[in-house]
Coordinates of C-alpha atoms (C1' of nucleotides) in Angstrom, one line a residue:
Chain R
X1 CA -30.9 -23.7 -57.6
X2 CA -27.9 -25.7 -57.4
X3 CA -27.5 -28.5 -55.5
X4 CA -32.0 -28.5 -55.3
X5 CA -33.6 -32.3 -54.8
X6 CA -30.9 -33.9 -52.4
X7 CA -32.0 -35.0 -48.9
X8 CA -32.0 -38.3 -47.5
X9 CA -28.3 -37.9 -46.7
X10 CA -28.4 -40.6 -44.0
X11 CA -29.6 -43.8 -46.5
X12 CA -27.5 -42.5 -49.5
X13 CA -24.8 -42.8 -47.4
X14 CA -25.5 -46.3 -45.8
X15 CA -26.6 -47.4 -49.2
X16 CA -22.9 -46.0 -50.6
X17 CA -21.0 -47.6 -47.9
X18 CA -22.6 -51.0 -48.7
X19 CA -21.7 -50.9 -52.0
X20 CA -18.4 -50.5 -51.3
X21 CA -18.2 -54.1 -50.2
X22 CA -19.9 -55.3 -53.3
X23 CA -22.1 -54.4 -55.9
X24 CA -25.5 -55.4 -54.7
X25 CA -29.5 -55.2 -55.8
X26 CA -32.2 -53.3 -54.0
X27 CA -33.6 -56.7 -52.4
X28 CA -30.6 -57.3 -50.7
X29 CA -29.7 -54.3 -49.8
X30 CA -32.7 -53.6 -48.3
X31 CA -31.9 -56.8 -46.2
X32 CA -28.5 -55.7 -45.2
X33 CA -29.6 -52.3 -44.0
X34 CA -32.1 -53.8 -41.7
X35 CA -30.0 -55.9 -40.1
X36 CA -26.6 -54.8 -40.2
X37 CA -26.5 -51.2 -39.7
X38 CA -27.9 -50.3 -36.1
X39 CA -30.8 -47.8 -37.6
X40 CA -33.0 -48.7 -40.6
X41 CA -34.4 -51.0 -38.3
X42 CA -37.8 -51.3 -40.5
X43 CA -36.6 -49.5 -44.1
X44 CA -39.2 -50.2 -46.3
X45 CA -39.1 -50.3 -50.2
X46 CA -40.6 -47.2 -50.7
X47 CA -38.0 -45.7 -49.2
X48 CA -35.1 -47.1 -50.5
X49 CA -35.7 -47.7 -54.7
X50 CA -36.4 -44.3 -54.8
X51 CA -33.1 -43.4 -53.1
X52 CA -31.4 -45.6 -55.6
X53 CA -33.0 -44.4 -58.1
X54 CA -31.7 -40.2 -57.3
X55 CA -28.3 -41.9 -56.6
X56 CA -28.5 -43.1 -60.2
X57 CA -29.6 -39.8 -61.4
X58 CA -26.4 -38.0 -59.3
X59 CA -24.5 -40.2 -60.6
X60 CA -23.1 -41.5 -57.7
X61 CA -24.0 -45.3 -58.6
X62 CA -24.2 -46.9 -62.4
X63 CA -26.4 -50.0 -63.3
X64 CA -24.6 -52.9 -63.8
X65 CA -26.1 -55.4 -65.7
X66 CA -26.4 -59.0 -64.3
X67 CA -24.5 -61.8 -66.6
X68 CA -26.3 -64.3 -67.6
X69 CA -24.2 -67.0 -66.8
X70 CA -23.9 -66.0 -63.2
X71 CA -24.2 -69.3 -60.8
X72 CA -27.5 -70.1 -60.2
X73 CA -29.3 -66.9 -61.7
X74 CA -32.9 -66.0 -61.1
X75 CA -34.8 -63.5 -62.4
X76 CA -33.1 -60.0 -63.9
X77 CA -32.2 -58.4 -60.9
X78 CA -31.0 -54.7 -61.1
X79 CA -27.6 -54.8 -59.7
X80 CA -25.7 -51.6 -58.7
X81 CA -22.5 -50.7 -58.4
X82 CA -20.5 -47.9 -57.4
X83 CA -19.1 -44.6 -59.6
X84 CA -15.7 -43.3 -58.6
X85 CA -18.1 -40.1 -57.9
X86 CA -20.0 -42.2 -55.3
X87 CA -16.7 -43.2 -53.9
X88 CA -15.3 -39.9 -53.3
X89 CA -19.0 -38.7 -51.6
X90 CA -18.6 -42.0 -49.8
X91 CA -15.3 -41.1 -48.4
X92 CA -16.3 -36.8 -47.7
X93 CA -18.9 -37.7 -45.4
X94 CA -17.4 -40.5 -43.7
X95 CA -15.0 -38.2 -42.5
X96 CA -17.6 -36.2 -40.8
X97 CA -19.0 -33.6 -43.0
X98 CA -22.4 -33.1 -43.5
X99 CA -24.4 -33.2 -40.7
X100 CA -25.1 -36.2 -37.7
X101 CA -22.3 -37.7 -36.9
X102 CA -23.2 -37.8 -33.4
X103 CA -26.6 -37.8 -33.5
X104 CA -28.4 -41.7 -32.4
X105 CA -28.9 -42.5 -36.1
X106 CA -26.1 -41.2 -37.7
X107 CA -23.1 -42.3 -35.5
X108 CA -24.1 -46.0 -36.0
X109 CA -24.3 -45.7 -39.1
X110 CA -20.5 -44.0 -39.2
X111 CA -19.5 -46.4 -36.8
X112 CA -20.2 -49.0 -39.1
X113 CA -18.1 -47.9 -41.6
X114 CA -15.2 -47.3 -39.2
X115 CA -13.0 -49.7 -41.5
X116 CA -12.5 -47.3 -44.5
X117 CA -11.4 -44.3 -42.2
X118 CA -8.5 -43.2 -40.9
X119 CA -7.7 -43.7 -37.0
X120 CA -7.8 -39.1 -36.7
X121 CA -11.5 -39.1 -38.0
X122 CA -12.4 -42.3 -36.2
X123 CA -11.2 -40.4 -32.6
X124 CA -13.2 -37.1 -34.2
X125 CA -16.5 -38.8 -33.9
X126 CA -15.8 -41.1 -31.3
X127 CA -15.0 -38.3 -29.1
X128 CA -17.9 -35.8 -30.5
X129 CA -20.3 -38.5 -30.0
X130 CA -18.8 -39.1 -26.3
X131 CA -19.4 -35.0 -26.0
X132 CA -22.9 -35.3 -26.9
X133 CA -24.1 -37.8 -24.8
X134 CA -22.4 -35.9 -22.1
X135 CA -24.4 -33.0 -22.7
X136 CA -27.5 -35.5 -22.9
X137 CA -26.2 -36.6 -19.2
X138 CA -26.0 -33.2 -17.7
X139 CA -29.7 -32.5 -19.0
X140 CA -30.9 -35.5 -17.4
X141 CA -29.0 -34.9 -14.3
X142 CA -30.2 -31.3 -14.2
X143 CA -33.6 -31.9 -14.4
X144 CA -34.1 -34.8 -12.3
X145 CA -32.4 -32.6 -9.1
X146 CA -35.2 -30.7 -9.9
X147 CA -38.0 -32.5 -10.4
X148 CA -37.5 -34.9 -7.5
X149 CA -40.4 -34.4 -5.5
X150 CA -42.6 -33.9 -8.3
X151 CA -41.9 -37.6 -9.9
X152 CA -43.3 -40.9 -8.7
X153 CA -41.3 -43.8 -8.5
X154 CA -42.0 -45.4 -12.2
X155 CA -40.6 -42.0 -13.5
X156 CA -38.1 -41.5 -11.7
X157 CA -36.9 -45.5 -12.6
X158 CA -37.4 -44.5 -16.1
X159 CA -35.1 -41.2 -15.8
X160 CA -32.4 -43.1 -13.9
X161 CA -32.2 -46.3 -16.7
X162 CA -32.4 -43.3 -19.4
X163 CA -29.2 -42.1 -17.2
X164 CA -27.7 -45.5 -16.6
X165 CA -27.6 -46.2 -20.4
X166 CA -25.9 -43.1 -21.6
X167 CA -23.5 -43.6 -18.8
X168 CA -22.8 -46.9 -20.7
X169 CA -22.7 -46.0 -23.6
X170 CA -20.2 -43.3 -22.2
X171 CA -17.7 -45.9 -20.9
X172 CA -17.8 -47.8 -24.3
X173 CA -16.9 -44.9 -26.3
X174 CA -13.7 -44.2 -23.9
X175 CA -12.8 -47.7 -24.2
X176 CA -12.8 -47.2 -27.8
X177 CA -11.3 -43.9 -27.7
X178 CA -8.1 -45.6 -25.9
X179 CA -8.3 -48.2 -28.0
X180 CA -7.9 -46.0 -31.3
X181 CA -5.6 -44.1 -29.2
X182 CA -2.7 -47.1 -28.4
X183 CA -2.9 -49.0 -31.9
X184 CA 0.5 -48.9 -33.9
X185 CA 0.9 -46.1 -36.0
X186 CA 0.8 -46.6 -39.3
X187 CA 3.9 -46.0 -40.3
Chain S
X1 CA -66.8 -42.3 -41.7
X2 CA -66.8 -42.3 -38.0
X3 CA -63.4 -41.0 -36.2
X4 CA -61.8 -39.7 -39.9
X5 CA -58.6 -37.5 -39.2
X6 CA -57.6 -39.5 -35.2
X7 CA -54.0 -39.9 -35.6
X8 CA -50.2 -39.3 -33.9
X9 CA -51.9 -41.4 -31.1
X10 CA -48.8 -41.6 -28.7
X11 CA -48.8 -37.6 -28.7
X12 CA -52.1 -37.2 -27.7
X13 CA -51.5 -39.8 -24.9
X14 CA -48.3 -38.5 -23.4
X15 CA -50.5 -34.7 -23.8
X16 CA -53.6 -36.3 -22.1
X17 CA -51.4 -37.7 -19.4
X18 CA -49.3 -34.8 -18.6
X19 CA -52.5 -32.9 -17.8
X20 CA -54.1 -35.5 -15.9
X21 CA -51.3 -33.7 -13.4
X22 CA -52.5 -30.3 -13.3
X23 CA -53.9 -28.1 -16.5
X24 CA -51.1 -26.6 -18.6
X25 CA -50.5 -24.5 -21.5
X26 CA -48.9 -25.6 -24.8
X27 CA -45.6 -24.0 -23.9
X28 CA -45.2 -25.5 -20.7
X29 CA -46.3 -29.1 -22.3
X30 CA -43.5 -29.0 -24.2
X31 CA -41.1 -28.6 -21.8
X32 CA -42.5 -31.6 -20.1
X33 CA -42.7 -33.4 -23.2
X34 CA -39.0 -32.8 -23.8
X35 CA -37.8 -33.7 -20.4
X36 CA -39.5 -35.7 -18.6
X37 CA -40.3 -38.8 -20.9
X38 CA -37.8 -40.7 -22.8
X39 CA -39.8 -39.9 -26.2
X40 CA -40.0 -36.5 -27.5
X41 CA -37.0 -35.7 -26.9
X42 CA -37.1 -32.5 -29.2
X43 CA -40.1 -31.9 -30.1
X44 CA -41.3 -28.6 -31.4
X45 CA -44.3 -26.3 -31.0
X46 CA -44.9 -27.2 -34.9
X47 CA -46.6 -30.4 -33.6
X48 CA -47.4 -29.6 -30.6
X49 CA -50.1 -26.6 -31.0
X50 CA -51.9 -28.6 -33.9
X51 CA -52.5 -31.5 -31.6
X52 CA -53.5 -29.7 -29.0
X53 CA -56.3 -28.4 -31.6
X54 CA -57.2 -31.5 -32.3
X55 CA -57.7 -32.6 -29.1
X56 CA -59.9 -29.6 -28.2
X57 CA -61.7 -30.9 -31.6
X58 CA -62.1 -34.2 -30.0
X59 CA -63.4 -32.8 -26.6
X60 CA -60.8 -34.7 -24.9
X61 CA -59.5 -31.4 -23.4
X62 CA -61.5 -27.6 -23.1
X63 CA -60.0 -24.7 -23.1
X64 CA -59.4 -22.8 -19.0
X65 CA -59.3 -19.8 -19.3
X66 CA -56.5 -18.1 -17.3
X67 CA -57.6 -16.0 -14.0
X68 CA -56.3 -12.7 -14.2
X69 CA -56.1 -12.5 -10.3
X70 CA -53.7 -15.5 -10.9
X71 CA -50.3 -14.7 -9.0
X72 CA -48.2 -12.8 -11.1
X73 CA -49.8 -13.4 -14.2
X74 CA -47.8 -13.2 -17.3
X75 CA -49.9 -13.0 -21.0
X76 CA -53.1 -14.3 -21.7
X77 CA -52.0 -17.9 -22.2
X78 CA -54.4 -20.7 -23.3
X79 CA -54.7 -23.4 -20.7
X80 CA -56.1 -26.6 -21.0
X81 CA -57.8 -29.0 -19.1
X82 CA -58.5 -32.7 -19.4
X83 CA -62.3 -33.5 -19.8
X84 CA -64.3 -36.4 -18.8
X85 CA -64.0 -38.1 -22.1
X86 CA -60.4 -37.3 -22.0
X87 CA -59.6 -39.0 -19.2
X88 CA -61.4 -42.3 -20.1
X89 CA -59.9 -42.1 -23.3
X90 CA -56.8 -41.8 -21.5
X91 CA -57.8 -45.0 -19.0
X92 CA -58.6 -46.7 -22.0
X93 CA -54.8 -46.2 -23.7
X94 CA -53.0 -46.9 -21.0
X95 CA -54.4 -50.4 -20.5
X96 CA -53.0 -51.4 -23.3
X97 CA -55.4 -50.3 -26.0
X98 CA -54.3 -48.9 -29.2
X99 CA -50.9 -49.5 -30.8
X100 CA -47.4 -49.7 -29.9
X101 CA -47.1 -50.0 -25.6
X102 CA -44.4 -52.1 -26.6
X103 CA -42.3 -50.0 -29.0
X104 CA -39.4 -48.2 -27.9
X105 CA -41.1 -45.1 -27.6
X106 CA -44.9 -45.9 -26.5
X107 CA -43.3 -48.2 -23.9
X108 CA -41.3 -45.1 -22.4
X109 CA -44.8 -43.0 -22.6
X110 CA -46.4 -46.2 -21.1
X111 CA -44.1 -46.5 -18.2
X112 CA -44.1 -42.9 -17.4
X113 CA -47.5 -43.2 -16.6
X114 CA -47.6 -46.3 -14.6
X115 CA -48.5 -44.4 -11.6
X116 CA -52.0 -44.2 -13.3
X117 CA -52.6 -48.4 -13.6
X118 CA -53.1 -51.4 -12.1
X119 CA -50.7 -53.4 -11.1
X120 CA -52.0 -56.4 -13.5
X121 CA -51.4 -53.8 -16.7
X122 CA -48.0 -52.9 -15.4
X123 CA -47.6 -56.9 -15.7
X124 CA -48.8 -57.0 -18.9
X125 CA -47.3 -54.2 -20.9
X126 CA -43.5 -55.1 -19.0
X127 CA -43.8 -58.4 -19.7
X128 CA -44.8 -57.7 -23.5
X129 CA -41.8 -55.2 -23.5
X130 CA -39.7 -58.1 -22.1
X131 CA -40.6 -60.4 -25.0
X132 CA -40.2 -57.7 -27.7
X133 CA -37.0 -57.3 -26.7
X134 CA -36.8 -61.3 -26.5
X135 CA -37.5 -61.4 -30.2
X136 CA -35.1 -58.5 -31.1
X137 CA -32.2 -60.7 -29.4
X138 CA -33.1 -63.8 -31.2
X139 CA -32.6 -61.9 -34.9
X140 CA -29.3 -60.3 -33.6
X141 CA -27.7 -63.6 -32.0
X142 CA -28.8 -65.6 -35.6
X143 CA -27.4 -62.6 -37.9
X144 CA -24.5 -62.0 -35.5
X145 CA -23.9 -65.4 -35.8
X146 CA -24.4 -66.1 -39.7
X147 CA -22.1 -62.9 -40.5
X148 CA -19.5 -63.9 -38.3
X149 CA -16.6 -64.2 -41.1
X150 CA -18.0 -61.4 -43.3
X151 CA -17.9 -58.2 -40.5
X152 CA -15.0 -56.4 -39.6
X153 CA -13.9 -55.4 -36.2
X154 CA -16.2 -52.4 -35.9
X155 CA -19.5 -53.8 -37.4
X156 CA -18.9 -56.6 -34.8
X157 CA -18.0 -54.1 -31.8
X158 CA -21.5 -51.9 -32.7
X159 CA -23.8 -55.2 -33.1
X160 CA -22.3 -56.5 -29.8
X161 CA -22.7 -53.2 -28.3
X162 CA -26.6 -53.4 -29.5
X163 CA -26.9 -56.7 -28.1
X164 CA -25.5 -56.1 -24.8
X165 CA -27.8 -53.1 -24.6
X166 CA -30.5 -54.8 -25.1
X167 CA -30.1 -57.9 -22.8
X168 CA -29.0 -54.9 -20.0
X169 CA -33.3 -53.3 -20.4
X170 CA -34.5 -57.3 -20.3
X171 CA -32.7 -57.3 -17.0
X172 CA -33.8 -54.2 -16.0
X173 CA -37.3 -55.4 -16.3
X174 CA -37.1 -58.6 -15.2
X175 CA -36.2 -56.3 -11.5
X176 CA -39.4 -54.3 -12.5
X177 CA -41.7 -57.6 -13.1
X178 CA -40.5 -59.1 -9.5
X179 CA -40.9 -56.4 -8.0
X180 CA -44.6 -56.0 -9.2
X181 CA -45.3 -59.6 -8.2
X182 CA -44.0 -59.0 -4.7
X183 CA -46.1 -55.6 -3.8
X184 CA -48.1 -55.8 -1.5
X185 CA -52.3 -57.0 -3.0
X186 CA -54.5 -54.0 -2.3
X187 CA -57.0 -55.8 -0.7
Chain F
dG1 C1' -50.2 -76.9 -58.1
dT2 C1' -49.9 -73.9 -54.4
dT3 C1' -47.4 -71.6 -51.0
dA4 C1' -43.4 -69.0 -49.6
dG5 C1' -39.8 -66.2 -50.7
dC6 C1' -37.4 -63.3 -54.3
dA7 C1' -37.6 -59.0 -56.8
dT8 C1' -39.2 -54.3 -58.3
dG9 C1' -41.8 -50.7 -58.1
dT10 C1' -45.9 -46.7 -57.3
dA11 C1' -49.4 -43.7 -54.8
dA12 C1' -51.2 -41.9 -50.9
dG13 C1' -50.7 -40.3 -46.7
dG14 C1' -48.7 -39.8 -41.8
dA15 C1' -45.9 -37.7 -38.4
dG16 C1' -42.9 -34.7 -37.7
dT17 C1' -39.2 -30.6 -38.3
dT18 C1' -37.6 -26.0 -39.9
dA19 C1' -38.2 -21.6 -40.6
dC20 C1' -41.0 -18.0 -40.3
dA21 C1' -44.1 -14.4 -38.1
dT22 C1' -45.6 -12.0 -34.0
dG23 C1' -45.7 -10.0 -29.7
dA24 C1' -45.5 -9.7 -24.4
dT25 C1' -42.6 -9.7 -20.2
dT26 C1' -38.5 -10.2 -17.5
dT27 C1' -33.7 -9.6 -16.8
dT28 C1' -29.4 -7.3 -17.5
Chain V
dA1 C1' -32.6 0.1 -24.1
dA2 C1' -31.3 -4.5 -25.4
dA3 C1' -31.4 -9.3 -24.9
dA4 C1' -33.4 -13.3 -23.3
dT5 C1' -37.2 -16.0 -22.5
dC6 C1' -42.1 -16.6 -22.5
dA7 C1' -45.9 -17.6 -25.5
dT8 C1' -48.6 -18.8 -29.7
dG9 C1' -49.1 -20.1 -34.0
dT10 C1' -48.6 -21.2 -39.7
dA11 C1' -46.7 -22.9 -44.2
dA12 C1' -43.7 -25.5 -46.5
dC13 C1' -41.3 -29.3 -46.7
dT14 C1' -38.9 -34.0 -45.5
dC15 C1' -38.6 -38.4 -44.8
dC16 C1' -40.7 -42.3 -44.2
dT17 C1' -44.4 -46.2 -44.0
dT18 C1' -48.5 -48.6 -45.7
dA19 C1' -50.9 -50.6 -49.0
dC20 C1' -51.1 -51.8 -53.4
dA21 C1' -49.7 -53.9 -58.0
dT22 C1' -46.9 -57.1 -60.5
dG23 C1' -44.5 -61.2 -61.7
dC24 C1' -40.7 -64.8 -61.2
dT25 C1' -38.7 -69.0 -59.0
dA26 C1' -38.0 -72.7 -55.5
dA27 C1' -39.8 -75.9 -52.4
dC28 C1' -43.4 -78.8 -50.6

DNA sequence: GTTAGCATGTAAGGAGTTACATGATTTT
DNA sequence: AAAATCATGTAACTCCTTACATGCTAAC
């Protein structure tokens, strides 16, 4: 039984990281996700005010009632705010535990929240993401040697851009890598 | 009424393509699936063997059985062949019809099968993929630009990262679009 | 006063994965 | 003889979108 209904772990943990800046309501929350983070390109509401409300029944956000008086205030907006439970799940997986780190989806969204980590997990998932998209490349590369005379030209352009782009992508992460790896200590 | 349960288009299309090549069974299929195009990239037999019952439902591909004589034959295995309808439904998809030749997966599927169109639909869905990808710069550049005091370092890195990707593919088909123009007319 | 945008939700369904179940054939 | 890989499938479940339903508030 146990730990039984949670899944979603992704959006509870992009919705927990944006919280962290601020309290916030579903509405724009929903509008941060979609544009900020790199995934959640098209997060709908029926997605998301269910996830907030199971991240009221963990526990890991509280309701915070809007003030009247607040500047300019519309309608009674549901605003929520962070638990000191939501901070410290906040905080577990940013440092890498539970799963996708690396995986397209995940490591933008950890990426994102770079800021409230430490420069030793930063490297970690910098440099497990950098791993996996090696291992992406060496598929790629494998099977286009063999495939060569079976592809046409349009997919064989389509395998090489594929190629080009983790290659890229590759070359970012090292720059980032040595980056994290020359700052100043902080000490 | 009419065509109730049609759905998971793209799937059928990249299946319907693949065997336009030669007839295949599921297993192999999903090796190709996984390999060569850019979608699908782990796709398992789960969705794979109920699709190809659908599209045997459909009549869009029948059942070959396997010669025994065939050299070194392994297990029975199922293999399937495109029909007639099949094909022109397949014609009919990759001009453009149906949904999604400019997402970032049915434009992968799309390409792959260029080999199969006319030059004037390789004009049409490339340039459509070019303006999608117009319009997903635009929102960037404006949020980039409105958030400019209110992202740290990292948020700014990953949305410049994104951006840069981006106007990298609009490049890459602006190359493929000239190079369309300039082929030779088959007349 | 009507349109557009703000704001919150629910119900139904779609597209897929995971894990399971089974067995043949090839390689070691 | 064991392990890997070939080969086919099913059941349960997950996560998400679409479409709907509702009503407030600002701007034109």
């Amino acid at each position: 039984m146990a730990r039984s209904t949670r899944r979603a772990d992704l959006l509870d943990f992009a919705v927990l990281g944006l919280l962290h800046e601020s309290p916030m309501h579903g509405y724009e929350l929903r509008k941060r996700l979609n544009t900020a983070l790199g995934a959640f390109r098209a997060l709908s509401y029926g997605s998301l005010y269910p996830c907030l409300r199971e991240l009221l029944a963990t526990g890991w956000v509280s309701e915070a009632s809007q003030r009247p008086g607040h500047a300019g205030s519309r309608r009674a907006r549901i605003v929520y705010e962070l638990t000191a439970a939501g901070k410290e799940h906040f905080q577990c997986v940013a440092e890498g535990a539970g799963p996708s780190a690396w995986d397209d989806d995940g490591f933008d969204v950890h990426f994102a929240f770079f800021a409230r980590t430490t420069a030793e997990v930063r490297l970690r998932i910098l440099e497990g993401r950098r791993s996996r998209l090696e291992e992406r490349l060496a598929t790629i590369r494998e099977t286009s040697a063999r495939n060569r005379e079976r592809a046409d030209a349009y997919t064989a352009a389509l395998q090489r851009h594929g190629e080009e782009s983790a290659e890229r992508e590759v070359r970012w992460l090292e720059e980032l890598i040595s980056a994290e790896r020359s700052a100043p200590p902080p000490v």
